[in-house]
Amino acid sequence: MRKIALPLVLALLSAQSPAEEIPFQDLSRRNTHSIAFRTDTFTVARSEAELNAIWPDSVAAARRGDRQRFPIKVPFDREMVIAAVLATHSNGCTGVRITRVISEKDRLVTHYQRDHYPGNTLCPAAMTTAFHLVTVPVSKLPVVFVEEADNTPAD
């Protein structure tokens, strides 16, 4: 029994890979008033068509009948886009930021924060939609989103 148990334990330990932080590059992070989202949207684009479907300016252009596409060429053979888009709201002082992406054994975990500014901040009273788009190395793993504690930016 011992001869079987030790190799089995070693195999199980080596199969469990630790979580690894994945570097990401910002594509775009801002607030816009040109589009509207009814709900918060957290998604992944693994192709140009998927990116154009979620990229806010492309969505707005498509509604106008324009053929505008995402302004930056993404090499989808090596990268994919992770997107966090907040529902449209009436306060220009909120935002969203992807803070880190962690590769676990069976999924990619994308952490994000909602930005909230102090009550004494002068904010535009405009309908805006906050979003953050990043690229990471391409992966077939499912992506899940985890909200971190609210953030009050210093800038």
Short mmCIF file of N, CA and C in Angstrom, two decimals:
data_model
loop_
_atom_site.label_atom_id
_atom_site.label_comp_id
_atom_site.label_asym_id
_atom_site.label_seq_id
_atom_site.Cartn_x
_atom_site.Cartn_y
_atom_site.Cartn_z
N MET A 1 0.82 -1.20 0.00
CA MET A 1 0.00 0.00 0.00
C MET A 1 0.86 1.26 0.00
N ARG A 2 1.95 1.28 0.79
CA ARG A 2 2.82 2.44 0.85
C ARG A 2 3.47 2.73 -0.49
N LYS A 3 3.79 1.67 -1.24
CA LYS A 3 4.44 1.85 -2.53
C LYS A 3 3.51 2.56 -3.52
N ILE A 4 2.23 2.36 -3.37
CA ILE A 4 1.26 3.01 -4.26
C ILE A 4 0.92 4.41 -3.76
N ALA A 5 0.82 4.58 -2.45
CA ALA A 5 0.38 5.85 -1.87
C ALA A 5 1.36 6.99 -2.13
N LEU A 6 2.65 6.74 -1.97
CA LEU A 6 3.64 7.81 -2.15
C LEU A 6 3.64 8.35 -3.58
N PRO A 7 3.72 7.49 -4.62
CA PRO A 7 3.66 8.05 -5.98
C PRO A 7 2.35 8.77 -6.26
N LEU A 8 1.25 8.27 -5.70
CA LEU A 8 -0.05 8.92 -5.91
C LEU A 8 -0.06 10.31 -5.29
N VAL A 9 0.45 10.44 -4.09
CA VAL A 9 0.51 11.74 -3.41
C VAL A 9 1.41 12.69 -4.20
N LEU A 10 2.57 12.21 -4.65
CA LEU A 10 3.48 13.06 -5.42
C LEU A 10 2.83 13.51 -6.73
N ALA A 11 2.11 12.62 -7.38
CA ALA A 11 1.42 12.98 -8.62
C ALA A 11 0.36 14.04 -8.37
N LEU A 12 -0.40 13.90 -7.29
CA LEU A 12 -1.43 14.88 -6.97
C LEU A 12 -0.82 16.25 -6.65
N LEU A 13 0.28 16.25 -5.91
CA LEU A 13 0.92 17.51 -5.57
C LEU A 13 1.48 18.21 -6.80
N SER A 14 2.06 17.45 -7.72
CA SER A 14 2.62 18.08 -8.91
C SER A 14 1.53 18.54 -9.87
N ALA A 15 0.36 17.92 -9.83
CA ALA A 15 -0.74 18.31 -10.71
C ALA A 15 -1.39 19.62 -10.29
N GLN A 16 -1.26 19.97 -9.02
CA GLN A 16 -1.86 21.22 -8.54
C GLN A 16 -0.89 22.36 -8.82
N SER A 17 -1.22 23.15 -9.82
CA SER A 17 -0.35 24.27 -10.15
C SER A 17 -0.81 25.50 -9.37
N PRO A 18 0.14 26.29 -8.88
CA PRO A 18 -0.25 27.49 -8.14
C PRO A 18 -0.84 28.54 -9.07
N ALA A 19 -1.62 29.42 -8.51
CA ALA A 19 -2.18 30.52 -9.29
C ALA A 19 -1.04 31.44 -9.72
N GLU A 20 -1.17 31.99 -10.92
CA GLU A 20 -0.12 32.83 -11.48
C GLU A 20 -0.74 34.12 -12.00
N GLU A 21 -0.15 35.25 -11.63
CA GLU A 21 -0.65 36.53 -12.13
C GLU A 21 -0.23 36.71 -13.59
N ILE A 22 -1.19 37.07 -14.42
CA ILE A 22 -0.97 37.24 -15.85
C ILE A 22 -0.81 38.74 -16.15
N PRO A 23 0.26 39.14 -16.83
CA PRO A 23 0.40 40.56 -17.19
C PRO A 23 -0.64 40.94 -18.23
N PHE A 24 -1.13 42.18 -18.15
CA PHE A 24 -2.09 42.65 -19.15
C PHE A 24 -1.69 44.04 -19.64
N GLN A 25 -2.19 44.38 -20.82
CA GLN A 25 -1.95 45.70 -21.42
C GLN A 25 -3.28 46.43 -21.55
N ASP A 26 -3.31 47.70 -21.18
CA ASP A 26 -4.52 48.51 -21.36
C ASP A 26 -4.76 48.78 -22.84
N LEU A 27 -5.99 48.60 -23.28
CA LEU A 27 -6.41 49.03 -24.61
C LEU A 27 -7.12 50.37 -24.52
N SER A 28 -8.07 50.46 -23.59
CA SER A 28 -8.82 51.71 -23.41
C SER A 28 -9.49 51.69 -22.05
N ARG A 29 -9.46 52.84 -21.39
CA ARG A 29 -10.14 52.99 -20.10
C ARG A 29 -10.63 54.43 -20.02
N ARG A 30 -11.95 54.59 -19.97
CA ARG A 30 -12.50 55.94 -19.90
C ARG A 30 -14.00 55.88 -19.62
N ASN A 31 -14.60 57.03 -19.60
CA ASN A 31 -16.06 57.18 -19.56
C ASN A 31 -16.48 57.77 -20.89
N THR A 32 -17.62 57.35 -21.38
CA THR A 32 -18.13 57.90 -22.63
C THR A 32 -19.61 58.19 -22.48
N HIS A 33 -20.09 59.16 -23.20
CA HIS A 33 -21.52 59.47 -23.18
C HIS A 33 -22.19 59.08 -24.50
N SER A 34 -21.41 58.49 -25.42
CA SER A 34 -21.94 58.20 -26.75
C SER A 34 -22.67 56.86 -26.85
N ILE A 35 -22.60 56.05 -25.82
CA ILE A 35 -23.27 54.74 -25.88
C ILE A 35 -24.00 54.50 -24.56
N ALA A 36 -24.85 53.50 -24.56
CA ALA A 36 -25.61 53.17 -23.35
C ALA A 36 -25.64 51.65 -23.17
N PHE A 37 -25.36 51.22 -21.96
CA PHE A 37 -25.48 49.82 -21.58
C PHE A 37 -26.50 49.73 -20.46
N ARG A 38 -27.45 48.83 -20.58
CA ARG A 38 -28.49 48.70 -19.55
C ARG A 38 -27.98 47.99 -18.30
N THR A 39 -27.02 47.10 -18.47
CA THR A 39 -26.49 46.33 -17.34
C THR A 39 -24.97 46.34 -17.38
N ASP A 40 -24.35 46.06 -16.24
CA ASP A 40 -22.90 45.87 -16.22
C ASP A 40 -22.57 44.69 -17.12
N THR A 41 -21.50 44.82 -17.88
CA THR A 41 -21.11 43.77 -18.82
C THR A 41 -19.65 43.41 -18.58
N PHE A 42 -19.40 42.15 -18.29
CA PHE A 42 -18.05 41.64 -18.08
C PHE A 42 -17.89 40.47 -19.03
N THR A 43 -16.96 40.59 -19.98
CA THR A 43 -16.90 39.59 -21.04
C THR A 43 -15.50 39.49 -21.62
N VAL A 44 -15.35 38.55 -22.56
CA VAL A 44 -14.08 38.29 -23.23
C VAL A 44 -14.30 38.31 -24.73
N ALA A 45 -13.35 38.87 -25.47
CA ALA A 45 -13.38 38.82 -26.93
C ALA A 45 -12.16 38.03 -27.40
N ARG A 46 -12.44 36.95 -28.10
CA ARG A 46 -11.36 36.11 -28.64
C ARG A 46 -11.23 36.25 -30.16
N SER A 47 -11.98 37.18 -30.74
CA SER A 47 -11.92 37.42 -32.18
C SER A 47 -12.26 38.89 -32.44
N GLU A 48 -11.94 39.34 -33.66
CA GLU A 48 -12.24 40.73 -34.02
C GLU A 48 -13.75 41.00 -33.99
N ALA A 49 -14.53 40.03 -34.45
CA ALA A 49 -15.99 40.20 -34.45
C ALA A 49 -16.52 40.35 -33.02
N GLU A 50 -16.01 39.55 -32.09
CA GLU A 50 -16.45 39.66 -30.69
C GLU A 50 -16.02 41.01 -30.10
N LEU A 51 -14.82 41.47 -30.44
CA LEU A 51 -14.36 42.76 -29.94
C LEU A 51 -15.23 43.90 -30.47
N ASN A 52 -15.53 43.86 -31.75
CA ASN A 52 -16.37 44.91 -32.33
C ASN A 52 -17.76 44.92 -31.72
N ALA A 53 -18.23 43.77 -31.27
CA ALA A 53 -19.55 43.70 -30.64
C ALA A 53 -19.57 44.35 -29.26
N ILE A 54 -18.43 44.34 -28.56
CA ILE A 54 -18.42 44.91 -27.21
C ILE A 54 -17.75 46.28 -27.13
N TRP A 55 -16.93 46.62 -28.11
CA TRP A 55 -16.25 47.91 -28.08
C TRP A 55 -17.27 49.03 -28.19
N PRO A 56 -17.39 49.88 -27.18
CA PRO A 56 -18.47 50.87 -27.16
C PRO A 56 -18.58 51.73 -28.41
N ASP A 57 -17.48 52.24 -28.94
CA ASP A 57 -17.58 53.10 -30.12
C ASP A 57 -18.05 52.32 -31.33
N SER A 58 -17.67 51.03 -31.43
CA SER A 58 -18.15 50.21 -32.54
C SER A 58 -19.64 49.94 -32.42
N VAL A 59 -20.09 49.73 -31.18
CA VAL A 59 -21.53 49.52 -30.95
C VAL A 59 -22.30 50.76 -31.38
N ALA A 60 -21.81 51.93 -30.95
CA ALA A 60 -22.48 53.18 -31.31
C ALA A 60 -22.44 53.39 -32.82
N ALA A 61 -21.30 53.10 -33.44
CA ALA A 61 -21.18 53.26 -34.89
C ALA A 61 -22.13 52.33 -35.62
N ALA A 62 -22.24 51.10 -35.15
CA ALA A 62 -23.15 50.14 -35.78
C ALA A 62 -24.59 50.62 -35.70
N ARG A 63 -24.95 51.23 -34.58
CA ARG A 63 -26.32 51.76 -34.44
C ARG A 63 -26.58 52.89 -35.44
N ARG A 64 -25.52 53.63 -35.78
CA ARG A 64 -25.66 54.71 -36.77
C ARG A 64 -25.52 54.19 -38.19
N GLY A 65 -25.14 52.93 -38.35
CA GLY A 65 -24.95 52.36 -39.68
C GLY A 65 -23.53 52.53 -40.20
N ASP A 66 -22.61 53.07 -39.38
CA ASP A 66 -21.21 53.22 -39.79
C ASP A 66 -20.50 51.87 -39.68
N ARG A 67 -19.38 51.74 -40.39
CA ARG A 67 -18.61 50.50 -40.32
C ARG A 67 -17.35 50.69 -39.48
N GLN A 68 -17.39 51.57 -38.50
CA GLN A 68 -16.24 51.82 -37.65
C GLN A 68 -15.85 50.54 -36.92
N ARG A 69 -14.58 50.32 -36.76
CA ARG A 69 -14.08 49.16 -36.04
C ARG A 69 -13.14 49.62 -34.94
N PHE A 70 -12.76 48.68 -34.09
CA PHE A 70 -11.84 48.99 -33.00
C PHE A 70 -10.57 49.61 -33.59
N PRO A 71 -10.12 50.75 -33.05
CA PRO A 71 -9.02 51.48 -33.68
C PRO A 71 -7.64 50.84 -33.55
N ILE A 72 -7.48 49.87 -32.67
CA ILE A 72 -6.19 49.22 -32.47
C ILE A 72 -6.29 47.79 -32.95
N LYS A 73 -5.35 47.36 -33.76
CA LYS A 73 -5.35 45.99 -34.26
C LYS A 73 -4.87 45.07 -33.13
N VAL A 74 -5.69 44.08 -32.79
CA VAL A 74 -5.35 43.11 -31.75
C VAL A 74 -4.98 41.80 -32.44
N PRO A 75 -3.78 41.27 -32.16
CA PRO A 75 -3.38 39.99 -32.76
C PRO A 75 -4.06 38.82 -32.04
N PHE A 76 -5.25 38.46 -32.49
CA PHE A 76 -6.04 37.45 -31.77
C PHE A 76 -5.42 36.06 -31.82
N ASP A 77 -4.40 35.85 -32.62
CA ASP A 77 -3.71 34.56 -32.59
C ASP A 77 -2.83 34.45 -31.34
N ARG A 78 -2.50 35.62 -30.71
CA ARG A 78 -1.67 35.63 -29.50
C ARG A 78 -2.34 36.27 -28.29
N GLU A 79 -3.36 37.09 -28.50
CA GLU A 79 -3.98 37.83 -27.41
C GLU A 79 -5.49 37.76 -27.48
N MET A 80 -6.11 38.03 -26.34
CA MET A 80 -7.57 38.17 -26.28
C MET A 80 -7.86 39.40 -25.43
N VAL A 81 -9.08 39.90 -25.53
CA VAL A 81 -9.47 41.12 -24.84
C VAL A 81 -10.43 40.77 -23.71
N ILE A 82 -10.15 41.31 -22.53
CA ILE A 82 -11.06 41.19 -21.39
C ILE A 82 -11.68 42.57 -21.19
N ALA A 83 -13.00 42.62 -21.04
CA ALA A 83 -13.71 43.89 -20.96
C ALA A 83 -14.59 43.97 -19.72
N ALA A 84 -14.53 45.12 -19.07
CA ALA A 84 -15.44 45.45 -17.97
C ALA A 84 -16.14 46.75 -18.36
N VAL A 85 -17.46 46.70 -18.50
CA VAL A 85 -18.25 47.86 -18.90
C VAL A 85 -19.38 48.03 -17.88
N LEU A 86 -19.45 49.20 -17.27
CA LEU A 86 -20.51 49.45 -16.29
C LEU A 86 -21.77 49.96 -17.00
N ALA A 87 -22.90 49.68 -16.40
CA ALA A 87 -24.16 50.19 -16.93
C ALA A 87 -24.11 51.72 -16.94
N THR A 88 -24.78 52.30 -17.89
CA THR A 88 -24.84 53.75 -18.00
C THR A 88 -25.47 54.34 -16.74
N HIS A 89 -24.88 55.42 -16.26
CA HIS A 89 -25.35 56.05 -15.03
C HIS A 89 -25.27 57.57 -15.18
N SER A 90 -25.84 58.29 -14.24
CA SER A 90 -25.95 59.74 -14.38
C SER A 90 -24.86 60.49 -13.63
N ASN A 91 -23.76 59.85 -13.31
CA ASN A 91 -22.70 60.49 -12.55
C ASN A 91 -21.38 60.23 -13.25
N GLY A 92 -20.74 61.28 -13.72
CA GLY A 92 -19.48 61.14 -14.43
C GLY A 92 -18.29 60.83 -13.54
N CYS A 93 -18.50 60.68 -12.25
CA CYS A 93 -17.39 60.42 -11.33
C CYS A 93 -17.31 58.96 -10.91
N THR A 94 -17.85 58.08 -11.66
CA THR A 94 -17.65 56.66 -11.37
C THR A 94 -16.85 56.06 -12.51
N GLY A 95 -16.21 54.97 -12.22
CA GLY A 95 -15.40 54.32 -13.23
C GLY A 95 -15.18 52.87 -12.86
N VAL A 96 -14.47 52.17 -13.72
CA VAL A 96 -14.14 50.77 -13.48
C VAL A 96 -12.71 50.54 -13.95
N ARG A 97 -12.01 49.69 -13.24
CA ARG A 97 -10.65 49.33 -13.65
C ARG A 97 -10.39 47.87 -13.36
N ILE A 98 -9.79 47.21 -14.33
CA ILE A 98 -9.33 45.83 -14.14
C ILE A 98 -8.00 45.95 -13.41
N THR A 99 -7.89 45.27 -12.27
CA THR A 99 -6.69 45.43 -11.43
C THR A 99 -5.69 44.30 -11.60
N ARG A 100 -6.18 43.09 -11.87
CA ARG A 100 -5.26 41.97 -12.08
C ARG A 100 -6.01 40.80 -12.70
N VAL A 101 -5.24 39.94 -13.35
CA VAL A 101 -5.78 38.72 -13.95
C VAL A 101 -4.93 37.57 -13.43
N ILE A 102 -5.59 36.59 -12.85
CA ILE A 102 -4.91 35.44 -12.25
C ILE A 102 -5.26 34.19 -13.03
N SER A 103 -4.24 33.42 -13.40
CA SER A 103 -4.46 32.14 -14.07
C SER A 103 -4.48 31.05 -13.01
N GLU A 104 -5.62 30.40 -12.90
CA GLU A 104 -5.75 29.25 -12.02
C GLU A 104 -5.79 28.00 -12.88
N LYS A 105 -5.84 26.86 -12.25
CA LYS A 105 -5.79 25.59 -12.97
C LYS A 105 -6.85 25.48 -14.05
N ASP A 106 -8.07 25.91 -13.74
CA ASP A 106 -9.19 25.68 -14.66
C ASP A 106 -9.91 26.96 -15.10
N ARG A 107 -9.32 28.14 -14.81
CA ARG A 107 -10.00 29.39 -15.19
C ARG A 107 -9.05 30.57 -15.05
N LEU A 108 -9.42 31.67 -15.68
CA LEU A 108 -8.75 32.95 -15.47
C LEU A 108 -9.67 33.80 -14.60
N VAL A 109 -9.12 34.35 -13.54
CA VAL A 109 -9.91 35.17 -12.63
C VAL A 109 -9.50 36.63 -12.84
N THR A 110 -10.46 37.44 -13.27
CA THR A 110 -10.22 38.86 -13.53
C THR A 110 -10.78 39.66 -12.36
N HIS A 111 -9.90 40.38 -11.68
CA HIS A 111 -10.30 41.22 -10.56
C HIS A 111 -10.51 42.65 -11.07
N TYR A 112 -11.56 43.29 -10.58
CA TYR A 112 -11.83 44.66 -10.99
C TYR A 112 -12.34 45.46 -9.79
N GLN A 113 -12.24 46.78 -9.91
CA GLN A 113 -12.74 47.69 -8.89
C GLN A 113 -13.62 48.75 -9.55
N ARG A 114 -14.64 49.14 -8.83
CA ARG A 114 -15.44 50.30 -9.22
C ARG A 114 -14.83 51.51 -8.52
N ASP A 115 -14.65 52.58 -9.26
CA ASP A 115 -14.11 53.81 -8.68
C ASP A 115 -15.27 54.68 -8.19
N HIS A 116 -15.14 55.15 -6.98
CA HIS A 116 -16.11 56.09 -6.41
C HIS A 116 -15.33 57.25 -5.83
N TYR A 117 -15.73 58.44 -6.16
CA TYR A 117 -15.02 59.62 -5.71
C TYR A 117 -15.68 60.16 -4.44
N PRO A 118 -14.92 60.90 -3.63
CA PRO A 118 -15.48 61.45 -2.39
C PRO A 118 -16.70 62.33 -2.66
N GLY A 119 -17.55 62.46 -1.67
CA GLY A 119 -18.78 63.24 -1.80
C GLY A 119 -18.56 64.70 -2.13
N ASN A 120 -17.40 65.25 -1.80
CA ASN A 120 -17.15 66.67 -2.06
C ASN A 120 -16.51 66.91 -3.43
N THR A 121 -16.51 65.91 -4.30
CA THR A 121 -15.94 66.04 -5.64
C THR A 121 -16.98 66.60 -6.60
N LEU A 122 -16.58 67.56 -7.41
CA LEU A 122 -17.48 68.12 -8.42
C LEU A 122 -17.54 67.13 -9.59
N CYS A 123 -18.71 66.59 -9.85
CA CYS A 123 -18.87 65.58 -10.89
C CYS A 123 -19.84 66.08 -11.96
N PRO A 124 -19.56 65.77 -13.22
CA PRO A 124 -20.51 66.15 -14.26
C PRO A 124 -21.81 65.37 -14.13
N ALA A 125 -22.91 66.05 -14.26
CA ALA A 125 -24.21 65.38 -14.24
C ALA A 125 -24.54 65.01 -15.67
N ALA A 126 -23.95 63.92 -16.12
CA ALA A 126 -24.13 63.49 -17.50
C ALA A 126 -24.28 61.97 -17.52
N MET A 127 -25.05 61.50 -18.47
CA MET A 127 -25.19 60.05 -18.63
C MET A 127 -23.88 59.52 -19.23
N THR A 128 -23.17 58.69 -18.46
CA THR A 128 -21.90 58.16 -18.94
C THR A 128 -21.83 56.66 -18.73
N THR A 129 -20.96 56.04 -19.50
CA THR A 129 -20.70 54.61 -19.39
C THR A 129 -19.20 54.44 -19.21
N ALA A 130 -18.80 53.84 -18.10
CA ALA A 130 -17.39 53.62 -17.82
C ALA A 130 -16.98 52.23 -18.31
N PHE A 131 -15.77 52.14 -18.87
CA PHE A 131 -15.30 50.84 -19.31
C PHE A 131 -13.78 50.74 -19.22
N HIS A 132 -13.29 49.50 -19.18
CA HIS A 132 -11.86 49.21 -19.20
C HIS A 132 -11.68 47.96 -20.04
N LEU A 133 -10.83 48.07 -21.07
CA LEU A 133 -10.52 46.94 -21.94
C LEU A 133 -9.02 46.67 -21.84
N VAL A 134 -8.65 45.39 -21.63
CA VAL A 134 -7.25 45.00 -21.55
C VAL A 134 -7.01 43.78 -22.44
N THR A 135 -5.74 43.56 -22.79
CA THR A 135 -5.38 42.34 -23.50
C THR A 135 -4.53 41.46 -22.60
N VAL A 136 -4.69 40.16 -22.76
CA VAL A 136 -3.89 39.15 -22.07
C VAL A 136 -3.52 38.09 -23.11
N PRO A 137 -2.52 37.26 -22.81
CA PRO A 137 -2.21 36.17 -23.73
C PRO A 137 -3.43 35.29 -23.94
N VAL A 138 -3.61 34.81 -25.16
CA VAL A 138 -4.79 34.02 -25.51
C VAL A 138 -4.86 32.76 -24.64
N SER A 139 -6.08 32.40 -24.26
CA SER A 139 -6.33 31.22 -23.44
C SER A 139 -7.72 30.70 -23.75
N LYS A 140 -7.88 29.41 -23.68
CA LYS A 140 -9.20 28.80 -23.88
C LYS A 140 -9.94 28.65 -22.55
N LEU A 141 -9.27 28.98 -21.44
CA LEU A 141 -9.90 28.86 -20.13
C LEU A 141 -11.07 29.83 -20.01
N PRO A 142 -12.11 29.43 -19.27
CA PRO A 142 -13.19 30.38 -19.01
C PRO A 142 -12.68 31.52 -18.12
N VAL A 143 -13.28 32.67 -18.29
CA VAL A 143 -12.90 33.85 -17.52
C VAL A 143 -14.02 34.20 -16.56
N VAL A 144 -13.67 34.37 -15.29
CA VAL A 144 -14.64 34.80 -14.29
C VAL A 144 -14.19 36.16 -13.75
N PHE A 145 -15.14 36.94 -13.28
CA PHE A 145 -14.86 38.29 -12.80
C PHE A 145 -15.17 38.37 -11.31
N VAL A 146 -14.25 38.99 -10.56
CA VAL A 146 -14.40 39.14 -9.12
C VAL A 146 -14.26 40.62 -8.78
N GLU A 147 -15.28 41.16 -8.12
CA GLU A 147 -15.22 42.57 -7.73
C GLU A 147 -14.45 42.71 -6.43
N GLU A 148 -13.49 43.62 -6.42
CA GLU A 148 -12.74 43.94 -5.21
C GLU A 148 -13.45 45.09 -4.50
N ALA A 149 -12.97 45.42 -3.33
CA ALA A 149 -13.56 46.52 -2.56
C ALA A 149 -13.55 47.80 -3.38
N ASP A 150 -14.53 48.67 -3.13
CA ASP A 150 -14.60 49.95 -3.84
C ASP A 150 -13.30 50.71 -3.70
N ASN A 151 -13.02 51.53 -4.68
CA ASN A 151 -11.79 52.28 -4.73
C ASN A 151 -12.11 53.76 -4.83
N THR A 152 -11.40 54.56 -4.06
CA THR A 152 -11.50 56.01 -4.18
C THR A 152 -10.18 56.49 -4.73
N PRO A 153 -10.11 56.78 -6.03
CA PRO A 153 -8.84 57.16 -6.65
C PRO A 153 -8.28 58.45 -6.09
N ALA A 154 -6.97 58.53 -6.04
CA ALA A 154 -6.30 59.73 -5.56
C ALA A 154 -6.10 60.74 -6.68
N ASP A 155 -6.17 60.26 -7.93
CA ASP A 155 -5.91 61.19 -9.04
C ASP A 155 -7.12 61.95 -9.49
#
